[in-house]
mmCIF file of C-alpha atoms and ligand atoms in Angstrom:
data_model
loop_
_atom_site.group_PDB
_atom_site.id
_atom_site.type_symbol
_atom_site.label_atom_id
_atom_site.label_comp_id
_atom_site.label_asym_id
_atom_site.label_seq_id
_atom_site.Cartn_x
_atom_site.Cartn_y
_atom_site.Cartn_z
ATOM 1 C CA MET G 1 4.114 -13.744 1.427
ATOM 2 C CA THR G 2 3.655 -17.371 0.330
ATOM 3 C CA TYR G 3 -0.048 -17.181 1.218
ATOM 4 C CA ILE G 4 -0.719 -14.514 -1.374
ATOM 5 C CA GLN G 5 -2.505 -15.780 -4.445
ATOM 6 C CA THR G 6 -3.705 -14.043 -7.567
ATOM 7 C CA VAL G 7 -7.485 -13.679 -7.580
ATOM 8 C CA ASP G 8 -9.525 -14.082 -10.759
ATOM 9 C CA PRO G 9 -10.822 -10.566 -11.606
ATOM 10 C CA ALA G 10 -14.325 -12.065 -11.856
ATOM 11 C CA HIS G 11 -14.094 -12.845 -8.120
ATOM 12 C CA ALA G 12 -12.371 -9.591 -7.112
ATOM 13 C CA PHE G 13 -15.633 -7.823 -6.161
ATOM 14 C CA LYS G 14 -16.116 -10.414 -3.416
ATOM 15 C CA LEU G 15 -13.013 -9.077 -1.703
ATOM 16 C CA LEU G 16 -15.053 -5.957 -0.884
ATOM 17 C CA ASN G 17 -18.584 -7.311 -0.914
ATOM 18 C CA HIS G 18 -18.861 -7.641 2.857
ATOM 19 C CA GLY G 19 -18.074 -3.981 3.464
ATOM 20 C CA PRO G 20 -14.714 -3.946 5.177
ATOM 21 C CA THR G 21 -12.942 -0.827 6.338
ATOM 22 C CA VAL G 22 -9.846 -0.580 4.144
ATOM 23 C CA LEU G 23 -6.473 1.091 3.955
ATOM 24 C CA VAL G 24 -5.951 3.143 0.810
ATOM 25 C CA SER G 25 -2.332 3.417 -0.277
ATOM 26 C CA ALA G 26 -0.915 5.604 -3.013
ATOM 27 C CA ALA G 27 2.430 6.684 -4.438
ATOM 28 C CA HIS G 28 3.683 9.412 -6.726
ATOM 29 C CA GLY G 29 7.006 11.134 -7.408
ATOM 30 C CA GLY G 30 8.853 9.115 -4.768
ATOM 31 C CA LYS G 31 6.231 9.807 -2.068
ATOM 32 C CA ILE G 32 4.061 7.109 -0.482
ATOM 33 C CA ASN G 33 1.118 7.271 1.894
ATOM 34 C CA ALA G 34 -1.835 5.354 3.287
ATOM 35 C CA MET G 35 -5.081 6.230 5.085
ATOM 36 C CA ALA G 36 -8.123 4.394 6.444
ATOM 37 C CA ALA G 37 -11.401 4.454 4.483
ATOM 38 C CA ALA G 38 -14.667 2.916 5.639
ATOM 39 C CA TRP G 39 -16.788 4.347 2.836
ATOM 40 C CA ASN G 40 -16.099 2.019 -0.048
ATOM 41 C CA MET G 41 -18.139 -0.436 -2.068
ATOM 42 C CA PRO G 42 -18.087 -2.678 -5.145
ATOM 43 C CA LEU G 43 -19.872 -1.079 -8.094
ATOM 44 C CA ASP G 44 -19.717 -3.687 -10.823
ATOM 45 C CA TYR G 45 -17.971 -6.850 -11.936
ATOM 46 C CA LYS G 46 -16.699 -7.841 -15.399
ATOM 47 C CA PRO G 47 -14.829 -5.557 -15.096
ATOM 48 C CA THR G 48 -14.712 -5.178 -11.339
ATOM 49 C CA ARG G 49 -15.279 -1.553 -10.400
ATOM 50 C CA ILE G 50 -15.344 0.080 -7.006
ATOM 51 C CA ALA G 51 -16.406 3.378 -5.465
ATOM 52 C CA ILE G 52 -14.649 5.042 -2.552
ATOM 53 C CA VAL G 53 -14.888 8.342 -0.699
ATOM 54 C CA ILE G 54 -11.554 10.160 -0.362
ATOM 55 C CA ASP G 55 -11.822 13.513 1.388
ATOM 56 C CA LYS G 56 -10.193 16.587 -0.190
ATOM 57 C CA LYS G 57 -8.100 17.293 2.871
ATOM 58 C CA THR G 58 -6.271 13.966 2.743
ATOM 59 C CA TYR G 59 -2.699 13.716 1.516
ATOM 60 C CA THR G 60 -3.552 10.310 0.017
ATOM 61 C CA ARG G 61 -5.949 12.040 -2.380
ATOM 62 C CA GLU G 62 -3.150 14.304 -3.600
ATOM 63 C CA LEU G 63 -1.066 11.220 -4.528
ATOM 64 C CA ILE G 64 -4.089 9.455 -6.040
ATOM 65 C CA GLU G 65 -4.979 12.405 -8.260
ATOM 66 C CA ALA G 66 -1.354 12.823 -9.354
ATOM 67 C CA SER G 67 -0.810 9.129 -10.188
ATOM 68 C CA GLY G 68 -4.325 8.144 -11.308
ATOM 69 C CA THR G 69 -4.010 4.947 -9.276
ATOM 70 C CA PHE G 70 -4.287 3.612 -5.729
ATOM 71 C CA ALA G 71 -4.441 0.340 -3.841
ATOM 72 C CA ILE G 72 -7.164 -0.868 -1.526
ATOM 73 C CA ASN G 73 -5.647 -2.995 1.222
ATOM 74 C CA VAL G 74 -8.130 -4.996 3.303
ATOM 75 C CA PRO G 75 -6.781 -5.061 6.871
ATOM 76 C CA CYS G 76 -7.585 -7.628 9.547
ATOM 77 C CA LYS G 77 -8.327 -7.696 13.281
ATOM 78 C CA ALA G 78 -4.621 -7.929 14.137
ATOM 79 C CA GLN G 79 -4.183 -4.524 12.462
ATOM 80 C CA THR G 80 -6.952 -2.612 14.258
ATOM 81 C CA GLU G 81 -4.607 -0.170 15.966
ATOM 82 C CA LEU G 82 -2.756 0.470 12.713
ATOM 83 C CA VAL G 83 -6.039 1.266 10.947
ATOM 84 C CA VAL G 84 -6.877 3.875 13.581
ATOM 85 C CA LYS G 85 -3.357 5.355 13.476
ATOM 86 C CA LEU G 86 -3.362 5.651 9.670
ATOM 87 C CA GLY G 87 -6.856 7.089 9.837
ATOM 88 C CA SER G 88 -6.141 9.738 12.442
ATOM 89 C CA SER G 89 -2.860 11.256 11.273
ATOM 90 C CA SER G 90 -1.859 12.851 7.992
ATOM 91 C CA GLY G 91 1.168 11.972 5.899
ATOM 92 C CA ARG G 92 1.306 15.634 4.932
ATOM 93 C CA SER G 93 2.598 16.539 8.399
ATOM 94 C CA LEU G 94 5.588 14.197 7.968
ATOM 95 C CA LEU G 95 6.820 15.497 4.625
ATOM 96 C CA ASP G 96 9.663 17.552 6.113
ATOM 97 C CA GLN G 97 10.560 14.966 8.772
ATOM 98 C CA GLN G 98 12.487 11.718 8.991
ATOM 99 C CA PRO G 99 10.960 9.236 8.322
ATOM 100 C CA ASP G 100 8.935 11.268 5.825
ATOM 101 C CA ASN G 101 5.943 8.935 5.483
ATOM 102 C CA LYS G 102 3.397 7.218 7.712
ATOM 103 C CA LEU G 103 4.257 3.684 6.616
ATOM 104 C CA GLN G 104 7.845 4.009 7.770
ATOM 105 C CA ALA G 105 6.889 6.067 10.816
ATOM 106 C CA TYR G 106 4.544 3.289 12.005
ATOM 107 C CA GLY G 107 6.877 0.436 10.991
ATOM 108 C CA VAL G 108 4.530 -0.857 8.297
ATOM 109 C CA ASP G 109 6.030 -3.305 5.784
ATOM 110 C CA SER G 110 4.816 -3.280 2.218
ATOM 111 C CA PHE G 111 5.460 -5.018 -1.073
ATOM 112 C CA ALA G 112 5.226 -4.024 -4.731
ATOM 113 C CA ALA G 113 1.970 -4.100 -6.660
ATOM 114 C CA ASN G 114 1.871 -5.630 -10.150
ATOM 115 C CA GLU G 115 0.225 -2.829 -12.124
ATOM 116 C CA ILE G 116 0.493 0.369 -10.069
ATOM 117 C CA ALA G 117 3.065 2.288 -8.038
ATOM 118 C CA ALA G 118 1.169 2.226 -4.725
ATOM 119 C CA PRO G 119 2.705 -0.051 -2.083
ATOM 120 C CA LEU G 120 0.647 -3.028 -0.888
ATOM 121 C CA ILE G 121 0.534 -3.234 2.903
ATOM 122 C CA SER G 122 1.854 -6.451 4.434
ATOM 123 C CA GLY G 123 -0.343 -8.278 6.917
ATOM 124 C CA CYS G 124 -3.572 -7.314 5.166
ATOM 125 C CA VAL G 125 -5.774 -10.112 3.819
ATOM 126 C CA ALA G 126 -6.671 -8.724 0.369
ATOM 127 C CA TRP G 127 -5.326 -6.143 -2.018
ATOM 128 C CA LEU G 128 -7.028 -4.499 -4.999
ATOM 129 C CA GLU G 129 -4.942 -2.492 -7.452
ATOM 130 C CA CYS G 130 -7.129 0.308 -8.796
ATOM 131 C CA ARG G 131 -7.030 2.771 -11.699
ATOM 132 C CA ILE G 132 -9.268 5.836 -11.441
ATOM 133 C CA ILE G 133 -12.125 6.302 -13.881
ATOM 134 C CA PRO G 134 -11.900 10.105 -14.145
ATOM 135 C CA GLU G 135 -15.200 11.718 -13.093
ATOM 136 C CA PRO G 136 -14.183 15.259 -12.071
ATOM 137 C CA HIS G 137 -17.711 16.313 -11.133
ATOM 138 C CA ILE G 138 -18.378 13.589 -8.548
ATOM 139 C CA GLN G 139 -14.784 13.729 -7.282
ATOM 140 C CA ASP G 140 -15.149 17.426 -6.672
ATOM 141 C CA SER G 141 -18.742 17.543 -5.428
ATOM 142 C CA TYR G 142 -18.904 14.321 -3.382
ATOM 143 C CA ASP G 143 -15.263 13.263 -2.836
ATOM 144 C CA LEU G 144 -16.320 10.071 -4.608
ATOM 145 C CA PHE G 145 -13.832 8.180 -6.755
ATOM 146 C CA LEU G 146 -14.730 5.396 -9.170
ATOM 147 C CA ALA G 147 -12.019 2.973 -10.199
ATOM 148 C CA ASP G 148 -11.376 -0.159 -12.232
ATOM 149 C CA VAL G 149 -9.673 -2.993 -10.394
ATOM 150 C CA VAL G 150 -6.704 -3.916 -12.578
ATOM 151 C CA ALA G 151 -5.268 -6.660 -10.346
ATOM 152 C CA ALA G 152 -6.239 -8.308 -7.069
ATOM 153 C CA HIS G 153 -4.645 -10.595 -4.514
ATOM 154 C CA ALA G 154 -5.815 -12.286 -1.334
ATOM 155 C CA ASP G 155 -4.480 -14.314 1.559
ATOM 156 C CA SER G 156 -5.417 -17.884 0.650
ATOM 157 C CA ARG G 157 -5.826 -18.831 4.322
ATOM 158 C CA VAL G 158 -9.038 -16.772 4.419
ATOM 159 C CA PHE G 159 -10.073 -16.248 0.771
ATOM 160 C CA SER G 160 -9.970 -18.918 -1.917
ATOM 161 C CA GLU G 161 -12.133 -20.181 -4.768
ATOM 162 C CA GLY G 162 -14.120 -16.947 -4.677
ATOM 163 C CA ARG G 163 -15.172 -17.023 -1.025
ATOM 164 C CA TRP G 164 -14.096 -15.861 2.418
ATOM 165 C CA HIS G 165 -13.519 -18.485 5.160
ATOM 166 C CA PHE G 166 -12.240 -17.065 8.446
ATOM 167 C CA ASP G 167 -12.767 -20.206 10.547
ATOM 168 C CA GLY G 168 -9.593 -20.928 12.543
ATOM 169 C CA HIS G 169 -8.057 -17.545 11.677
ATOM 170 C CA ASP G 170 -9.559 -15.113 14.188
ATOM 171 C CA ASP G 171 -6.791 -12.535 13.816
ATOM 172 C CA LEU G 172 -7.316 -12.461 10.057
ATOM 173 C CA ARG G 173 -11.000 -11.514 10.214
ATOM 174 C CA THR G 174 -11.776 -8.264 8.429
ATOM 175 C CA LEU G 175 -12.705 -5.039 10.224
ATOM 176 C CA HIS G 176 -15.932 -3.102 9.797
ATOM 177 C CA HIS G 177 -15.930 0.353 11.292
ATOM 178 C CA VAL G 178 -19.152 1.470 12.930
ATOM 179 C CA ALA G 179 -18.151 4.810 14.473
ATOM 180 C CA GLY G 180 -15.776 6.395 16.954
ATOM 181 C CA GLY G 181 -13.095 3.726 16.702
ATOM 182 C CA PHE G 182 -15.520 0.829 17.266
ATOM 183 C CA PHE G 183 -15.317 -2.036 14.778
ATOM 184 C CA PHE G 184 -17.228 -5.217 14.102
ATOM 185 C CA SER G 185 -15.454 -8.283 12.825
ATOM 186 C CA PRO G 186 -17.398 -10.933 10.866
ATOM 187 C CA ASP G 187 -18.348 -14.312 12.254
ATOM 188 C CA ASP G 188 -18.217 -17.474 10.186
ATOM 189 C CA GLY G 189 -21.077 -16.580 7.853
ATOM 190 C CA VAL G 190 -24.385 -18.212 7.001
ATOM 191 C CA ALA G 191 -24.943 -20.052 3.726
ATOM 192 C CA VAL G 192 -28.310 -20.268 1.972
ATOM 193 C CA GLN G 193 -29.155 -22.844 -0.703
ATOM 194 C CA ARG G 194 -30.211 -21.185 -3.975
HETATM 195 C C1 LIG T 201 -11.958 3.892 10.738
HETATM 196 C C2 LIG T 201 -11.757 5.100 9.852
HETATM 197 C C3 LIG T 201 -12.446 5.201 8.654
HETATM 198 C C4 LIG T 201 -12.250 6.298 7.799
HETATM 199 N N1 LIG T 201 -12.941 6.361 6.606
HETATM 200 C C5 LIG T 201 -12.695 7.376 5.750
HETATM 201 C C6 LIG T 201 -13.324 7.410 4.462
HETATM 202 O O1 LIG T 201 -14.082 6.522 4.082
HETATM 203 N N2 LIG T 201 -13.013 8.448 3.637
HETATM 204 C C7 LIG T 201 -12.157 9.467 4.010
HETATM 205 O O2 LIG T 201 -11.919 10.389 3.214
HETATM 206 N N3 LIG T 201 -11.562 9.450 5.233
HETATM 207 C C8 LIG T 201 -11.785 8.438 6.083
HETATM 208 N N4 LIG T 201 -11.147 8.397 7.295
HETATM 209 C C9 LIG T 201 -10.243 9.492 7.653
HETATM 210 C C10 LIG T 201 -8.857 9.413 6.988
HETATM 211 O O3 LIG T 201 -8.313 8.116 7.112
HETATM 212 C C11 LIG T 201 -7.967 10.472 7.656
HETATM 213 O O4 LIG T 201 -8.418 11.769 7.272
HETATM 214 C C12 LIG T 201 -6.479 10.322 7.401
HETATM 215 O O5 LIG T 201 -5.804 11.000 8.427
HETATM 216 C C13 LIG T 201 -6.018 10.861 6.059
HETATM 217 O O6 LIG T 201 -4.631 10.644 5.984
HETATM 218 P P1 LIG T 201 -3.683 11.349 4.910
HETATM 219 O O7 LIG T 201 -3.843 12.829 5.039
HETATM 220 O O8 LIG T 201 -2.308 10.877 5.305
HETATM 221 O O9 LIG T 201 -4.087 10.864 3.572
HETATM 222 C C14 LIG T 201 -11.344 7.329 8.163
HETATM 223 C C15 LIG T 201 -10.649 7.230 9.386
HETATM 224 C C16 LIG T 201 -10.852 6.133 10.232
HETATM 225 C C17 LIG T 201 -10.101 6.034 11.528
#
């Protein structure tokens, strides 16, 4: 927990700029849930805005639409199996069971966000707290949600001063889903003088 630092909103888009697969968490009326989402992207900065595809059949979407908010958690290599588990089971099927949510069922720890109700998933390397920009047409037609990032946090071991640096932290490298449960993880990056 001590590694978690507040990120300047002007840098928050960089937390998504390299296209990681993320975990989307949401909460409403005492219910919590999380799912995997590979289709997400930064849309703007100042203010930082993002776009993400959340399918109609997901239980997470129900909580997102009810609360108007959600969190994007950026998971790392050490969490690959968790990403696949959260992305291939639905919280809806647990509602009448004990435990009644995927986070508890899979032993996932979380901590409180600053601005929204959604839990932030421990062990991830970045967290973006998001508030939906209501666009009923694109939500309905394309399952596409636009959102303002209202707060952001990152693990300072791998993100500081507005840039990622994974060197020496292999398990904390982000995950990039290609297809069928196969992921890439980024190398150390290449810098170009401008
Ligand atoms: C690697 C991976 C990436 C995924 N990306 C997306 C995505 O971008 N959008 C989406 O709606 N579902 C995506 N899914 C599927 C959801 O995570 C899945 O439907 C999940 O079971 C929904 O859970 P819920 O019903 O508890 O909300 C992805 C699944 C995996 C494994």
